[in-house]
Amino acid sequence: MASRRAAIKAIDWAAFAERVPANQKAMFNALKTRSDALSARLAALPEKPPAIDWAHYKATVAKAGMVDEFQKKFSALKVPEPVDTQTAKIDAQEKEAAKSSAEYIQASKARIVRYEEQLQKLKSMIPFDQMTVEDFEEAFPETKLDKEKYPFWPHKPIADL
Amino acid sequence: VLHSTRPLHTSQQCSAPVPPLPEKGGEVRHGLIPEEFFQFLYPKTGVTGPYMLGTGLLLYLLSKEIYVVNHETVASACILAVIIYGVKKFGPDVAAFADKLNEEKVASALAVKNEAIKDLETAIEQEKKEQWRVEGRSYLFDAKRNNVAMLLETNYRERLMTVYSEVKKRLDYQLAMQNLKRQKEQDHMIQWVEKSVIQSITPQQQKESVAKCILDLKALSRSAQAAA
């Protein structure tokens, strides 16, 4: 009994909702409604069924021994607890998610490093009115005119003008 | 500063960045003669020195006929007059226009650069936010496990309830059967007793009991009258 009760953790749905990105909100809402429905069902059922008043039945039921038999079998009966098949799968999913999210964070950090590099380069550029054309082409290599490929002015295909 | 001399390449290799170009060119007087000339002559001849020199030179050229006055002189004088008038009148506007063109180029380049900086910064922000979101993945799995636990618990309770209600139903059925049988027996017995009593009343007895009832009623009415 106690092992089952402890399994239900309190979830901070507000904090959870904050972390959900916009494109997964629908899935999150579906999960939440399912969870709420389940907890409502759970709350509606009593933890233990009410006790059967054996003394009353023993006194009133005429058939001899029937009540005793019932009582014996009832107290001997053990209702089997339902078997948990899914938690293992969920744990496996969690491990996989941990792995993939670690990879994602790695990639994200690499991206951040690249962005920071570019940011540094842009921020430390000299102001435009102090640049020469060579300085400008150094800072933005894509503006350099290819004088070997197009030896005649304007050094780029006419369509690009 | 009147005029900043740019040092030409004084050494062979100079990797220092080129200093920026000065904003304005050197000062000139009368659009022709650089200010340095006047400053050069000032210590010796004062303020009027260069002008005296100029006038003297001019008169010398004219009087000695080193420069000959002919038709070209008049033509050049007119042309110069027109040119000077034109420059004085439209010069500033043209200069402003050219400056504006340059400004626009620089401003657009600057705008591109600023936008690039802003985009990069927002991209970095986004990446950090995504990382923070990823940290919340434990919530999802907790929710899933909770769901599973709730389902199991609900199932178990339902089973208990089923057992209880089934047993109770059977016991209640027995009780109800007994009660029903009892009831039916009672009713039947009562009916049977009533029937047999009614049958056993002979006509003689009926007459006697009716007469007795009338006597009783009379007595009652008498006593009621007496009381009232």
Short mmCIF file of C-alpha atoms in Angstrom, two decimals:
data_model
loop_
_atom_site.label_atom_id
_atom_site.label_comp_id
_atom_site.label_asym_id
_atom_site.label_seq_id
_atom_site.Cartn_x
_atom_site.Cartn_y
_atom_site.Cartn_z
CA MET A 1 0.00 0.00 0.00
CA ALA A 2 2.51 2.55 1.08
CA SER A 3 4.67 1.97 -1.99
CA ARG A 4 1.81 2.87 -4.26
CA ARG A 5 0.82 6.00 -2.41
CA ALA A 6 4.34 7.39 -2.40
CA ALA A 7 4.55 7.05 -6.19
CA ILE A 8 2.24 10.02 -6.81
CA LYS A 9 4.38 13.18 -6.71
CA ALA A 10 2.98 16.65 -6.59
CA ILE A 11 3.59 18.35 -9.93
CA ASP A 12 3.94 22.09 -10.28
CA TRP A 13 1.83 22.51 -13.40
CA ALA A 14 2.48 26.27 -13.52
CA ALA A 15 6.23 25.84 -13.67
CA PHE A 16 5.80 23.00 -16.15
CA ALA A 17 3.61 25.15 -18.37
CA GLU A 18 6.26 27.89 -18.40
CA ARG A 19 8.81 25.57 -19.89
CA VAL A 20 6.61 24.28 -22.68
CA PRO A 21 7.47 25.87 -26.04
CA ALA A 22 4.61 27.32 -28.07
CA ASN A 23 4.52 24.58 -30.68
CA GLN A 24 3.94 21.87 -28.06
CA LYS A 25 1.23 23.61 -26.07
CA ALA A 26 -1.51 21.41 -27.54
CA MET A 27 0.23 18.23 -26.37
CA PHE A 28 0.76 19.75 -22.96
CA ASN A 29 -2.91 20.65 -22.65
CA ALA A 30 -3.92 17.13 -23.64
CA LEU A 31 -1.59 15.69 -20.99
CA LYS A 32 -2.93 18.03 -18.36
CA THR A 33 -6.57 17.21 -19.08
CA ARG A 34 -5.78 13.49 -18.95
CA SER A 35 -3.99 13.93 -15.65
CA ASP A 36 -6.81 15.96 -14.19
CA ALA A 37 -9.41 13.43 -15.30
CA LEU A 38 -7.44 10.61 -13.71
CA SER A 39 -6.96 12.43 -10.44
CA ALA A 40 -10.66 13.31 -10.36
CA ARG A 41 -11.53 9.62 -10.84
CA LEU A 42 -9.09 8.69 -8.13
CA ALA A 43 -10.48 11.22 -5.69
CA ALA A 44 -14.04 10.00 -6.33
CA LEU A 45 -13.23 6.46 -5.12
CA PRO A 46 -12.85 5.81 -1.36
CA GLU A 47 -9.54 4.36 -0.28
CA LYS A 48 -11.14 1.40 1.46
CA PRO A 49 -14.62 0.01 0.90
CA PRO A 50 -16.90 0.29 3.93
CA ALA A 51 -16.76 -2.64 6.37
CA ILE A 52 -19.47 -5.31 6.10
CA ASP A 53 -21.53 -5.65 9.27
CA TRP A 54 -21.13 -9.43 9.80
CA ALA A 55 -22.84 -9.47 13.20
CA HIS A 56 -26.05 -8.07 11.73
CA TYR A 57 -26.05 -10.61 8.90
CA LYS A 58 -25.25 -13.47 11.24
CA ALA A 59 -28.23 -12.54 13.36
CA THR A 60 -30.71 -12.11 10.51
CA VAL A 61 -29.80 -14.55 7.74
CA ALA A 62 -31.54 -17.88 8.37
CA LYS A 63 -29.27 -20.17 6.40
CA ALA A 64 -26.83 -21.59 8.85
CA GLY A 65 -23.18 -21.24 8.16
CA MET A 66 -23.64 -19.15 5.04
CA VAL A 67 -22.64 -15.92 6.71
CA ASP A 68 -19.70 -17.57 8.42
CA GLU A 69 -18.56 -19.05 5.15
CA PHE A 70 -18.80 -15.72 3.44
CA GLN A 71 -16.97 -13.99 6.23
CA LYS A 72 -14.15 -16.54 6.17
CA LYS A 73 -13.71 -16.33 2.42
CA PHE A 74 -14.00 -12.55 2.40
CA SER A 75 -11.26 -11.97 4.94
CA ALA A 76 -9.10 -14.58 3.27
CA LEU A 77 -9.48 -12.93 -0.11
CA LYS A 78 -6.50 -10.92 -1.32
CA VAL A 79 -7.24 -8.58 -4.15
CA PRO A 80 -4.23 -8.58 -6.45
CA GLU A 81 -2.62 -5.26 -7.09
CA PRO A 82 -2.50 -4.34 -10.76
CA VAL A 83 0.87 -4.95 -12.32
CA ASP A 84 2.90 -1.92 -13.37
CA THR A 85 4.09 -2.43 -16.95
CA GLN A 86 4.68 1.14 -18.04
CA THR A 87 7.02 2.65 -15.50
CA ALA A 88 9.99 0.78 -16.91
CA LYS A 89 9.22 2.13 -20.36
CA ILE A 90 8.87 5.62 -18.99
CA ASP A 91 12.23 5.33 -17.28
CA ALA A 92 13.78 4.18 -20.52
CA GLN A 93 12.21 7.15 -22.31
CA GLU A 94 13.56 9.44 -19.65
CA LYS A 95 17.07 8.15 -20.11
CA GLU A 96 16.85 8.61 -23.84
CA ALA A 97 15.49 12.09 -23.38
CA ALA A 98 18.34 12.87 -21.03
CA LYS A 99 20.83 11.75 -23.64
CA SER A 100 19.26 13.62 -26.54
CA SER A 101 18.81 16.75 -24.49
CA ALA A 102 22.47 16.60 -23.45
CA GLU A 103 23.39 16.47 -27.14
CA TYR A 104 21.05 19.32 -27.91
CA ILE A 105 22.56 21.42 -25.15
CA GLN A 106 26.02 20.69 -26.53
CA ALA A 107 25.01 21.80 -30.00
CA SER A 108 23.28 24.82 -28.55
CA LYS A 109 26.42 25.82 -26.63
CA ALA A 110 28.49 25.45 -29.81
CA ARG A 111 26.04 27.70 -31.61
CA ILE A 112 26.24 30.23 -28.79
CA VAL A 113 30.03 30.25 -29.07
CA ARG A 114 29.82 30.92 -32.79
CA TYR A 115 27.32 33.71 -32.28
CA GLU A 116 29.48 35.26 -29.59
CA GLU A 117 32.48 35.19 -31.91
CA GLN A 118 30.60 36.99 -34.62
CA LEU A 119 29.20 39.42 -32.10
CA GLN A 120 32.71 40.22 -30.90
CA LYS A 121 33.89 40.77 -34.45
CA LEU A 122 31.03 43.12 -35.19
CA LYS A 123 31.36 45.03 -31.97
CA SER A 124 35.09 45.57 -32.33
CA MET A 125 34.89 46.86 -35.89
CA ILE A 126 36.22 50.39 -36.58
CA PRO A 127 33.52 52.90 -37.46
CA PHE A 128 32.63 53.01 -41.14
CA ASP A 129 33.79 56.54 -41.77
CA GLN A 130 37.30 55.61 -40.73
CA MET A 131 37.51 52.59 -42.97
CA THR A 132 39.24 52.28 -46.30
CA VAL A 133 37.85 50.05 -49.01
CA GLU A 134 40.38 47.36 -48.05
CA ASP A 135 39.28 47.53 -44.43
CA PHE A 136 35.67 47.19 -45.47
CA GLU A 137 36.40 44.16 -47.63
CA GLU A 138 38.28 42.62 -44.75
CA ALA A 139 35.34 43.05 -42.42
CA PHE A 140 32.75 41.87 -44.94
CA PRO A 141 34.52 39.48 -47.32
CA GLU A 142 31.35 38.95 -49.34
CA THR A 143 31.58 42.47 -50.77
CA LYS A 144 34.99 41.89 -52.33
CA LEU A 145 34.85 42.21 -56.09
CA ASP A 146 36.38 39.26 -57.93
CA LYS A 147 38.77 40.96 -60.33
CA GLU A 148 40.13 37.72 -61.78
CA LYS A 149 36.84 36.22 -62.76
CA TYR A 150 35.40 39.46 -64.08
CA PRO A 151 38.36 41.57 -65.21
CA PHE A 152 36.19 44.37 -66.60
CA TRP A 153 34.15 46.82 -64.67
CA PRO A 154 31.78 46.32 -62.86
CA HIS A 155 33.56 43.13 -61.84
CA LYS A 156 30.34 41.24 -61.30
CA PRO A 157 27.66 39.86 -63.59
CA ILE A 158 25.40 42.61 -64.90
CA ALA A 159 22.38 40.88 -63.43
CA ASP A 160 23.76 41.41 -59.93
CA LEU A 161 24.05 45.17 -60.19
CA VAL B 1 44.35 73.10 -35.97
CA LEU B 2 44.88 74.80 -39.28
CA HIS B 3 46.22 71.93 -41.21
CA SER B 4 47.40 68.55 -40.08
CA THR B 5 50.26 67.14 -42.04
CA ARG B 6 49.90 63.51 -42.80
CA PRO B 7 53.24 61.86 -42.38
CA LEU B 8 53.97 59.97 -45.56
CA HIS B 9 55.40 56.49 -45.20
CA THR B 10 58.48 57.35 -43.18
CA SER B 11 59.41 53.72 -42.60
CA GLN B 12 59.18 50.69 -44.85
CA GLN B 13 56.75 48.47 -42.92
CA CYS B 14 54.06 50.10 -40.89
CA SER B 15 51.26 47.83 -39.71
CA ALA B 16 49.61 50.40 -37.47
CA PRO B 17 46.18 51.32 -38.70
CA VAL B 18 46.07 54.35 -40.96
CA PRO B 19 44.97 57.41 -39.01
CA PRO B 20 41.62 58.75 -40.15
CA LEU B 21 41.45 61.40 -42.85
CA PRO B 22 40.98 64.95 -41.60
CA GLU B 23 37.42 66.27 -41.92
CA LYS B 24 38.27 69.44 -43.79
CA GLY B 25 41.08 70.34 -46.09
CA GLY B 26 43.67 72.97 -45.26
CA GLU B 27 42.50 76.55 -44.72
CA VAL B 28 42.73 78.87 -47.73
CA ARG B 29 42.19 82.55 -48.13
CA HIS B 30 40.31 83.81 -51.15
CA GLY B 31 39.89 80.23 -52.30
CA LEU B 32 43.44 80.14 -53.69
CA ILE B 33 46.20 80.94 -51.27
CA PRO B 34 46.83 78.64 -48.31
CA GLU B 35 46.78 80.18 -44.87
CA GLU B 36 50.29 78.95 -44.16
CA PHE B 37 51.68 81.52 -46.58
CA PHE B 38 50.19 84.38 -44.62
CA GLN B 39 51.42 82.86 -41.36
CA PHE B 40 54.84 82.46 -42.89
CA LEU B 41 55.09 86.17 -43.76
CA TYR B 42 53.37 87.46 -40.63
CA PRO B 43 56.47 87.70 -38.35
CA LYS B 44 58.33 89.86 -40.85
CA THR B 45 55.68 91.90 -42.60
CA GLY B 46 52.58 91.76 -40.36
CA VAL B 47 49.06 91.40 -41.63
CA THR B 48 49.28 93.45 -44.81
CA GLY B 49 52.53 91.85 -45.99
CA PRO B 50 51.18 89.17 -48.29
CA TYR B 51 48.67 91.60 -49.78
CA MET B 52 51.39 94.13 -50.56
CA LEU B 53 53.42 91.33 -52.11
CA GLY B 54 50.47 90.26 -54.18
CA THR B 55 49.62 93.75 -55.38
CA GLY B 56 53.25 94.49 -56.17
CA LEU B 57 53.63 91.28 -58.15
CA LEU B 58 50.45 91.98 -60.07
CA LEU B 59 51.46 95.53 -60.96
CA TYR B 60 54.88 94.33 -61.97
CA LEU B 61 53.41 91.74 -64.30
CA LEU B 62 51.02 94.26 -65.83
CA SER B 63 53.35 97.19 -66.20
CA LYS B 64 56.25 95.24 -67.58
CA GLU B 65 53.81 93.54 -69.93
CA ILE B 66 54.90 90.11 -68.77
CA TYR B 67 51.17 89.45 -68.75
CA VAL B 68 49.60 91.10 -71.84
CA VAL B 69 46.03 92.35 -71.63
CA ASN B 70 44.05 91.21 -74.68
CA HIS B 71 40.65 89.83 -75.63
CA GLU B 72 41.20 86.68 -73.65
CA THR B 73 41.57 88.75 -70.50
CA VAL B 74 38.07 90.15 -70.85
CA ALA B 75 36.66 86.74 -71.71
CA SER B 76 38.40 85.09 -68.77
CA ALA B 77 37.28 87.87 -66.46
CA CYS B 78 33.62 87.30 -67.44
CA ILE B 79 33.93 83.55 -67.21
CA LEU B 80 35.60 83.77 -63.82
CA ALA B 81 32.93 86.14 -62.60
CA VAL B 82 30.19 83.74 -63.63
CA ILE B 83 32.00 80.78 -62.12
CA ILE B 84 32.59 82.52 -58.84
CA TYR B 85 28.97 83.67 -58.70
CA GLY B 86 27.76 80.13 -59.44
CA VAL B 87 29.98 78.53 -56.81
CA LYS B 88 29.14 81.06 -54.18
CA LYS B 89 25.42 80.66 -54.81
CA PHE B 90 25.03 76.91 -55.31
CA GLY B 91 28.15 75.60 -53.64
CA PRO B 92 26.74 74.84 -50.20
CA ASP B 93 23.69 73.11 -51.61
CA VAL B 94 25.72 70.87 -53.85
CA ALA B 95 28.06 70.13 -50.97
CA ALA B 96 25.15 69.24 -48.71
CA PHE B 97 23.70 66.97 -51.38
CA ALA B 98 26.97 65.13 -51.83
CA ASP B 99 27.34 64.83 -48.08
CA LYS B 100 23.87 63.44 -47.83
CA LEU B 101 24.65 60.74 -50.38
CA ASN B 102 27.66 59.72 -48.40
CA GLU B 103 25.74 59.86 -45.14
CA GLU B 104 23.09 57.58 -46.54
CA LYS B 105 25.64 55.01 -47.59
CA VAL B 106 27.28 55.06 -44.21
CA ALA B 107 23.96 55.02 -42.38
CA SER B 108 22.70 52.01 -44.33
CA ALA B 109 25.91 50.13 -43.64
CA LEU B 110 25.61 51.04 -39.97
CA ALA B 111 22.00 49.92 -39.89
CA VAL B 112 22.96 46.57 -41.37
CA LYS B 113 25.69 46.18 -38.77
CA ASN B 114 23.40 47.10 -35.87
CA GLU B 115 20.72 44.78 -37.06
CA ALA B 116 23.22 41.97 -37.33
CA ILE B 117 24.35 42.66 -33.77
CA LYS B 118 20.77 42.68 -32.52
CA ASP B 119 19.94 39.45 -34.34
CA LEU B 120 22.95 37.73 -32.89
CA GLU B 121 22.06 38.87 -29.40
CA THR B 122 18.47 37.67 -29.70
CA ALA B 123 19.73 34.38 -31.12
CA ILE B 124 21.96 33.94 -28.09
CA GLU B 125 19.01 34.76 -25.82
CA GLN B 126 16.87 32.19 -27.59
CA GLU B 127 19.50 29.52 -27.26
CA LYS B 128 19.81 30.17 -23.56
CA LYS B 129 16.04 30.04 -23.18
CA GLU B 130 15.88 26.74 -25.04
CA GLN B 131 18.50 25.33 -22.74
CA TRP B 132 16.44 26.40 -19.76
CA ARG B 133 13.36 24.75 -21.30
CA VAL B 134 15.22 21.52 -21.77
CA GLU B 135 15.97 21.45 -18.07
CA GLY B 136 12.26 21.13 -17.38
CA ARG B 137 11.94 17.75 -19.08
CA SER B 138 11.81 15.97 -15.73
CA TYR B 139 8.32 17.46 -15.24
CA LEU B 140 7.04 15.52 -18.22
CA PHE B 141 8.25 12.19 -16.98
CA ASP B 142 7.02 12.84 -13.47
CA ALA B 143 3.60 13.61 -14.89
CA LYS B 144 3.63 10.40 -16.91
CA ARG B 145 4.63 8.30 -13.95
CA ASN B 146 2.00 9.99 -11.84
CA ASN B 147 -0.62 9.14 -14.43
CA VAL B 148 0.41 5.52 -14.41
CA ALA B 149 0.39 5.37 -10.60
CA MET B 150 -3.03 7.00 -10.48
CA LEU B 151 -4.39 4.52 -12.99
CA LEU B 152 -3.05 1.59 -10.97
CA GLU B 153 -4.41 2.95 -7.72
CA THR B 154 -7.80 3.63 -9.28
CA ASN B 155 -7.87 0.13 -10.68
CA TYR B 156 -7.04 -1.43 -7.35
CA ARG B 157 -9.68 0.54 -5.54
CA GLU B 158 -12.25 -0.36 -8.15
CA ARG B 159 -11.46 -4.03 -7.63
CA LEU B 160 -11.90 -3.71 -3.86
CA MET B 161 -15.17 -1.95 -4.37
CA THR B 162 -16.36 -4.67 -6.76
CA VAL B 163 -15.57 -7.41 -4.25
CA TYR B 164 -17.32 -5.61 -1.46
CA SER B 165 -20.40 -4.78 -3.46
CA GLU B 166 -20.73 -8.33 -4.80
CA VAL B 167 -20.58 -9.90 -1.33
CA LYS B 168 -22.99 -7.36 0.04
CA LYS B 169 -25.38 -7.94 -2.82
CA ARG B 170 -25.49 -11.66 -2.17
CA LEU B 171 -26.05 -11.23 1.56
CA ASP B 172 -28.70 -8.62 0.97
CA TYR B 173 -30.39 -10.95 -1.49
CA GLN B 174 -30.60 -13.68 1.10
CA LEU B 175 -32.03 -11.24 3.60
CA ALA B 176 -34.54 -9.87 1.10
CA MET B 177 -35.63 -13.39 0.15
CA GLN B 178 -36.19 -14.28 3.75
CA ASN B 179 -38.16 -11.11 4.41
CA LEU B 180 -40.27 -11.61 1.35
CA LYS B 181 -41.10 -15.19 2.28
CA ARG B 182 -41.99 -14.11 5.81
CA GLN B 183 -44.19 -11.36 4.49
CA LYS B 184 -46.02 -13.63 2.11
CA GLU B 185 -46.62 -16.22 4.80
CA GLN B 186 -47.98 -13.57 7.13
CA ASP B 187 -50.33 -12.16 4.55
CA HIS B 188 -51.60 -15.55 3.56
CA MET B 189 -52.17 -16.58 7.14
CA ILE B 190 -54.08 -13.39 7.93
CA GLN B 191 -56.25 -13.85 4.89
CA TRP B 192 -56.96 -17.46 5.71
CA VAL B 193 -57.85 -16.61 9.32
CA GLU B 194 -60.17 -13.82 8.20
CA LYS B 195 -61.87 -16.06 5.67
CA SER B 196 -62.44 -18.84 8.14
CA VAL B 197 -63.80 -16.41 10.79
CA ILE B 198 -66.22 -14.87 8.32
CA GLN B 199 -67.36 -18.35 7.26
CA SER B 200 -67.92 -19.42 10.82
CA ILE B 201 -70.33 -16.55 11.54
CA THR B 202 -73.84 -18.32 11.33
CA PRO B 203 -76.90 -16.24 10.46
CA GLN B 204 -78.13 -16.77 14.07
CA GLN B 205 -75.02 -15.26 15.49
CA GLN B 206 -75.24 -12.38 13.03
CA LYS B 207 -78.76 -11.45 14.15
CA GLU B 208 -77.75 -11.66 17.80
CA SER B 209 -74.67 -9.47 17.25
CA VAL B 210 -76.66 -6.84 15.30
CA ALA B 211 -79.30 -6.67 18.13
CA LYS B 212 -76.49 -6.35 20.69
CA CYS B 213 -74.92 -3.53 18.64
CA ILE B 214 -78.23 -1.62 18.53
CA LEU B 215 -78.67 -1.99 22.32
CA ASP B 216 -75.08 -0.76 22.82
CA LEU B 217 -75.65 2.21 20.55
CA LYS B 218 -78.81 3.18 22.46
CA ALA B 219 -76.98 2.99 25.76
CA LEU B 220 -74.16 5.10 24.35
CA SER B 221 -76.51 7.75 23.00
CA ARG B 222 -78.29 7.88 26.36
CA SER B 223 -75.04 8.36 28.19
CA ALA B 224 -73.92 10.95 25.63
CA GLN B 225 -77.21 12.85 26.08
CA ALA B 226 -76.81 12.65 29.84
CA ALA B 227 -73.27 14.01 29.61
CA ALA B 228 -74.21 16.88 27.25
#
